[in-house]
Short mmCIF file of C-alpha atoms in Angstrom, two decimals:
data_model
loop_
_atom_site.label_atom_id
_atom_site.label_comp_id
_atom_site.label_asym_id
_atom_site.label_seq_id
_atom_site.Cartn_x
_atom_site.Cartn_y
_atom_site.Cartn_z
CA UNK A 54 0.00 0.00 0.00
CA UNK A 55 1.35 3.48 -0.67
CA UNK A 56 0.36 6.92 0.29
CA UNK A 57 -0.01 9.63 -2.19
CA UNK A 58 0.96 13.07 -1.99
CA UNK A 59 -3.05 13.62 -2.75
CA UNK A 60 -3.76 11.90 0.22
CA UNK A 61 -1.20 13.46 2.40
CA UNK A 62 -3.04 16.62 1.54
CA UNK A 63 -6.53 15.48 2.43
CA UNK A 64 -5.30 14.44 5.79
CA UNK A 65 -3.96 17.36 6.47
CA UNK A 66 -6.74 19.24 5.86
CA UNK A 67 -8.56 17.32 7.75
CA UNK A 68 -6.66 18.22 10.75
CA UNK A 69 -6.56 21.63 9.80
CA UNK A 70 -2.54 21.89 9.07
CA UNK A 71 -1.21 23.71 6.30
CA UNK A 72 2.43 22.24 4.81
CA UNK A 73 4.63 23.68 2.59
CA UNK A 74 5.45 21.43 -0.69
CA UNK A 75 8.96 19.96 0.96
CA UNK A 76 7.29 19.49 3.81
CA UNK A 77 4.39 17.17 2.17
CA UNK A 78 6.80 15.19 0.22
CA UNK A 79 8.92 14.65 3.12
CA UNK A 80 5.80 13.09 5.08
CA UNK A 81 4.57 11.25 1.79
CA UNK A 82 8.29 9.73 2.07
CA UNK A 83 7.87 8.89 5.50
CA UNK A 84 4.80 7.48 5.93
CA UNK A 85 5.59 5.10 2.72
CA UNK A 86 8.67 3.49 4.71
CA UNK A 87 6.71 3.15 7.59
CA UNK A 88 3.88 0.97 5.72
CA UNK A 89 6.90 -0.81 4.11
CA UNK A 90 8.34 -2.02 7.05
CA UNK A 91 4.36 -3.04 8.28
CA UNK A 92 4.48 -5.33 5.20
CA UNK A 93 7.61 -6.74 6.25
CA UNK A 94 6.61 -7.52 9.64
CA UNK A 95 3.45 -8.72 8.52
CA UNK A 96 4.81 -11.20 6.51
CA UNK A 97 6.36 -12.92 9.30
CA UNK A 98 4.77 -15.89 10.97
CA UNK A 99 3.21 -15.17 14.29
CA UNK A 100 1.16 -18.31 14.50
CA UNK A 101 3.54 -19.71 17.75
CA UNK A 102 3.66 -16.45 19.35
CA UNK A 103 1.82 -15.55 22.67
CA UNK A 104 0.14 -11.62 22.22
CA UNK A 105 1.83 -9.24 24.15
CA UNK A 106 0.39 -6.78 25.74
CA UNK A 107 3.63 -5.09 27.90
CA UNK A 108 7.06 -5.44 26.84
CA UNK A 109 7.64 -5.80 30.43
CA UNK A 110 5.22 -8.69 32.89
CA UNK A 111 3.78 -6.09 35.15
CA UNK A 112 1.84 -7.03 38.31
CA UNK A 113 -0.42 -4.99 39.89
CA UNK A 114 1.38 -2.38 42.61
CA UNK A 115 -1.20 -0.95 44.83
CA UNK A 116 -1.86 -2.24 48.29
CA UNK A 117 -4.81 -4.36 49.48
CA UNK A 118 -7.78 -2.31 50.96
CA UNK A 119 -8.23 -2.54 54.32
CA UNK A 120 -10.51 -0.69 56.74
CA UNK A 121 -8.81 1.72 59.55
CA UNK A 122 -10.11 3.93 61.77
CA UNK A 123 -9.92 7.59 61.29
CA UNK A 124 -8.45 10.75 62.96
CA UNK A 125 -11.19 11.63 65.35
CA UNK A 126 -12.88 14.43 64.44
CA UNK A 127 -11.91 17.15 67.72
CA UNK A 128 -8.09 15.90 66.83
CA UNK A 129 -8.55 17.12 63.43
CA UNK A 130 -9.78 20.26 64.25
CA UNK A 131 -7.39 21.32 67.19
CA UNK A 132 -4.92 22.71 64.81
CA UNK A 133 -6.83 24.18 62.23
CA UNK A 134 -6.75 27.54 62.56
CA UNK A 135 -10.52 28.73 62.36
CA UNK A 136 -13.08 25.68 63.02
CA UNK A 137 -16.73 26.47 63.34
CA UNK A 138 -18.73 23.71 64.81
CA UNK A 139 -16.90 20.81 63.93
CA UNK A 140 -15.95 22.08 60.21
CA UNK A 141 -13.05 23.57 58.49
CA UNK A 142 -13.60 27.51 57.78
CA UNK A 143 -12.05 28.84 55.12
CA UNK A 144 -11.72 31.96 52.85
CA UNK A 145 -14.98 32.76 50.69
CA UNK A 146 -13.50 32.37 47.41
CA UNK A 147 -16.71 32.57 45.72
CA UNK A 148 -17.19 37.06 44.68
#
């Protein structure tokens, strides 16, 4: 399969991008090689190979949840620096 310069245009009008005419040959160029070396890999056989889906084997990282009890509420409070009855006071940021 190759690109065209035609349809190197359409594209990128498409996404709204204007190139000059290097600059559209360049990518014609570019993109070709790129679906060139897709053919090449796609004519290998794959038929004994496992999919990958990470290069790496990854295992999940995050800890089990667990339930523990909380600051109690007074504690909380006894350094903020203006509580009103049992809350946090803040600013008004709303004009």
């Amino acid at each position: 399969m190759k690109i065209t310069k035609e349809e190197v245009e359409h594209v990128a009008s498409l996404a709204r991008l204007k190139f000059s005419a290097s600059e559209k040959e360049r990518f014609t160029t570019q993109m070709n090689s790129i679906l060139e070396y897709m053919e090449k890999l796609g004519e290998l056989d794959t038929t004994q190979v496992e999919p990958t889906f990470h290069a790496v084997a990854r295992t999940n990282v995050f800890r089990e949840d667990g339930v523990k009890l909380s600051i109690p509420q007074d504690l909380s409070l006894s350094n903020a620096p203006d509580g009103d009855r049992g809350f946090f006071r803040v600013p008004k940021i709303i004009e």
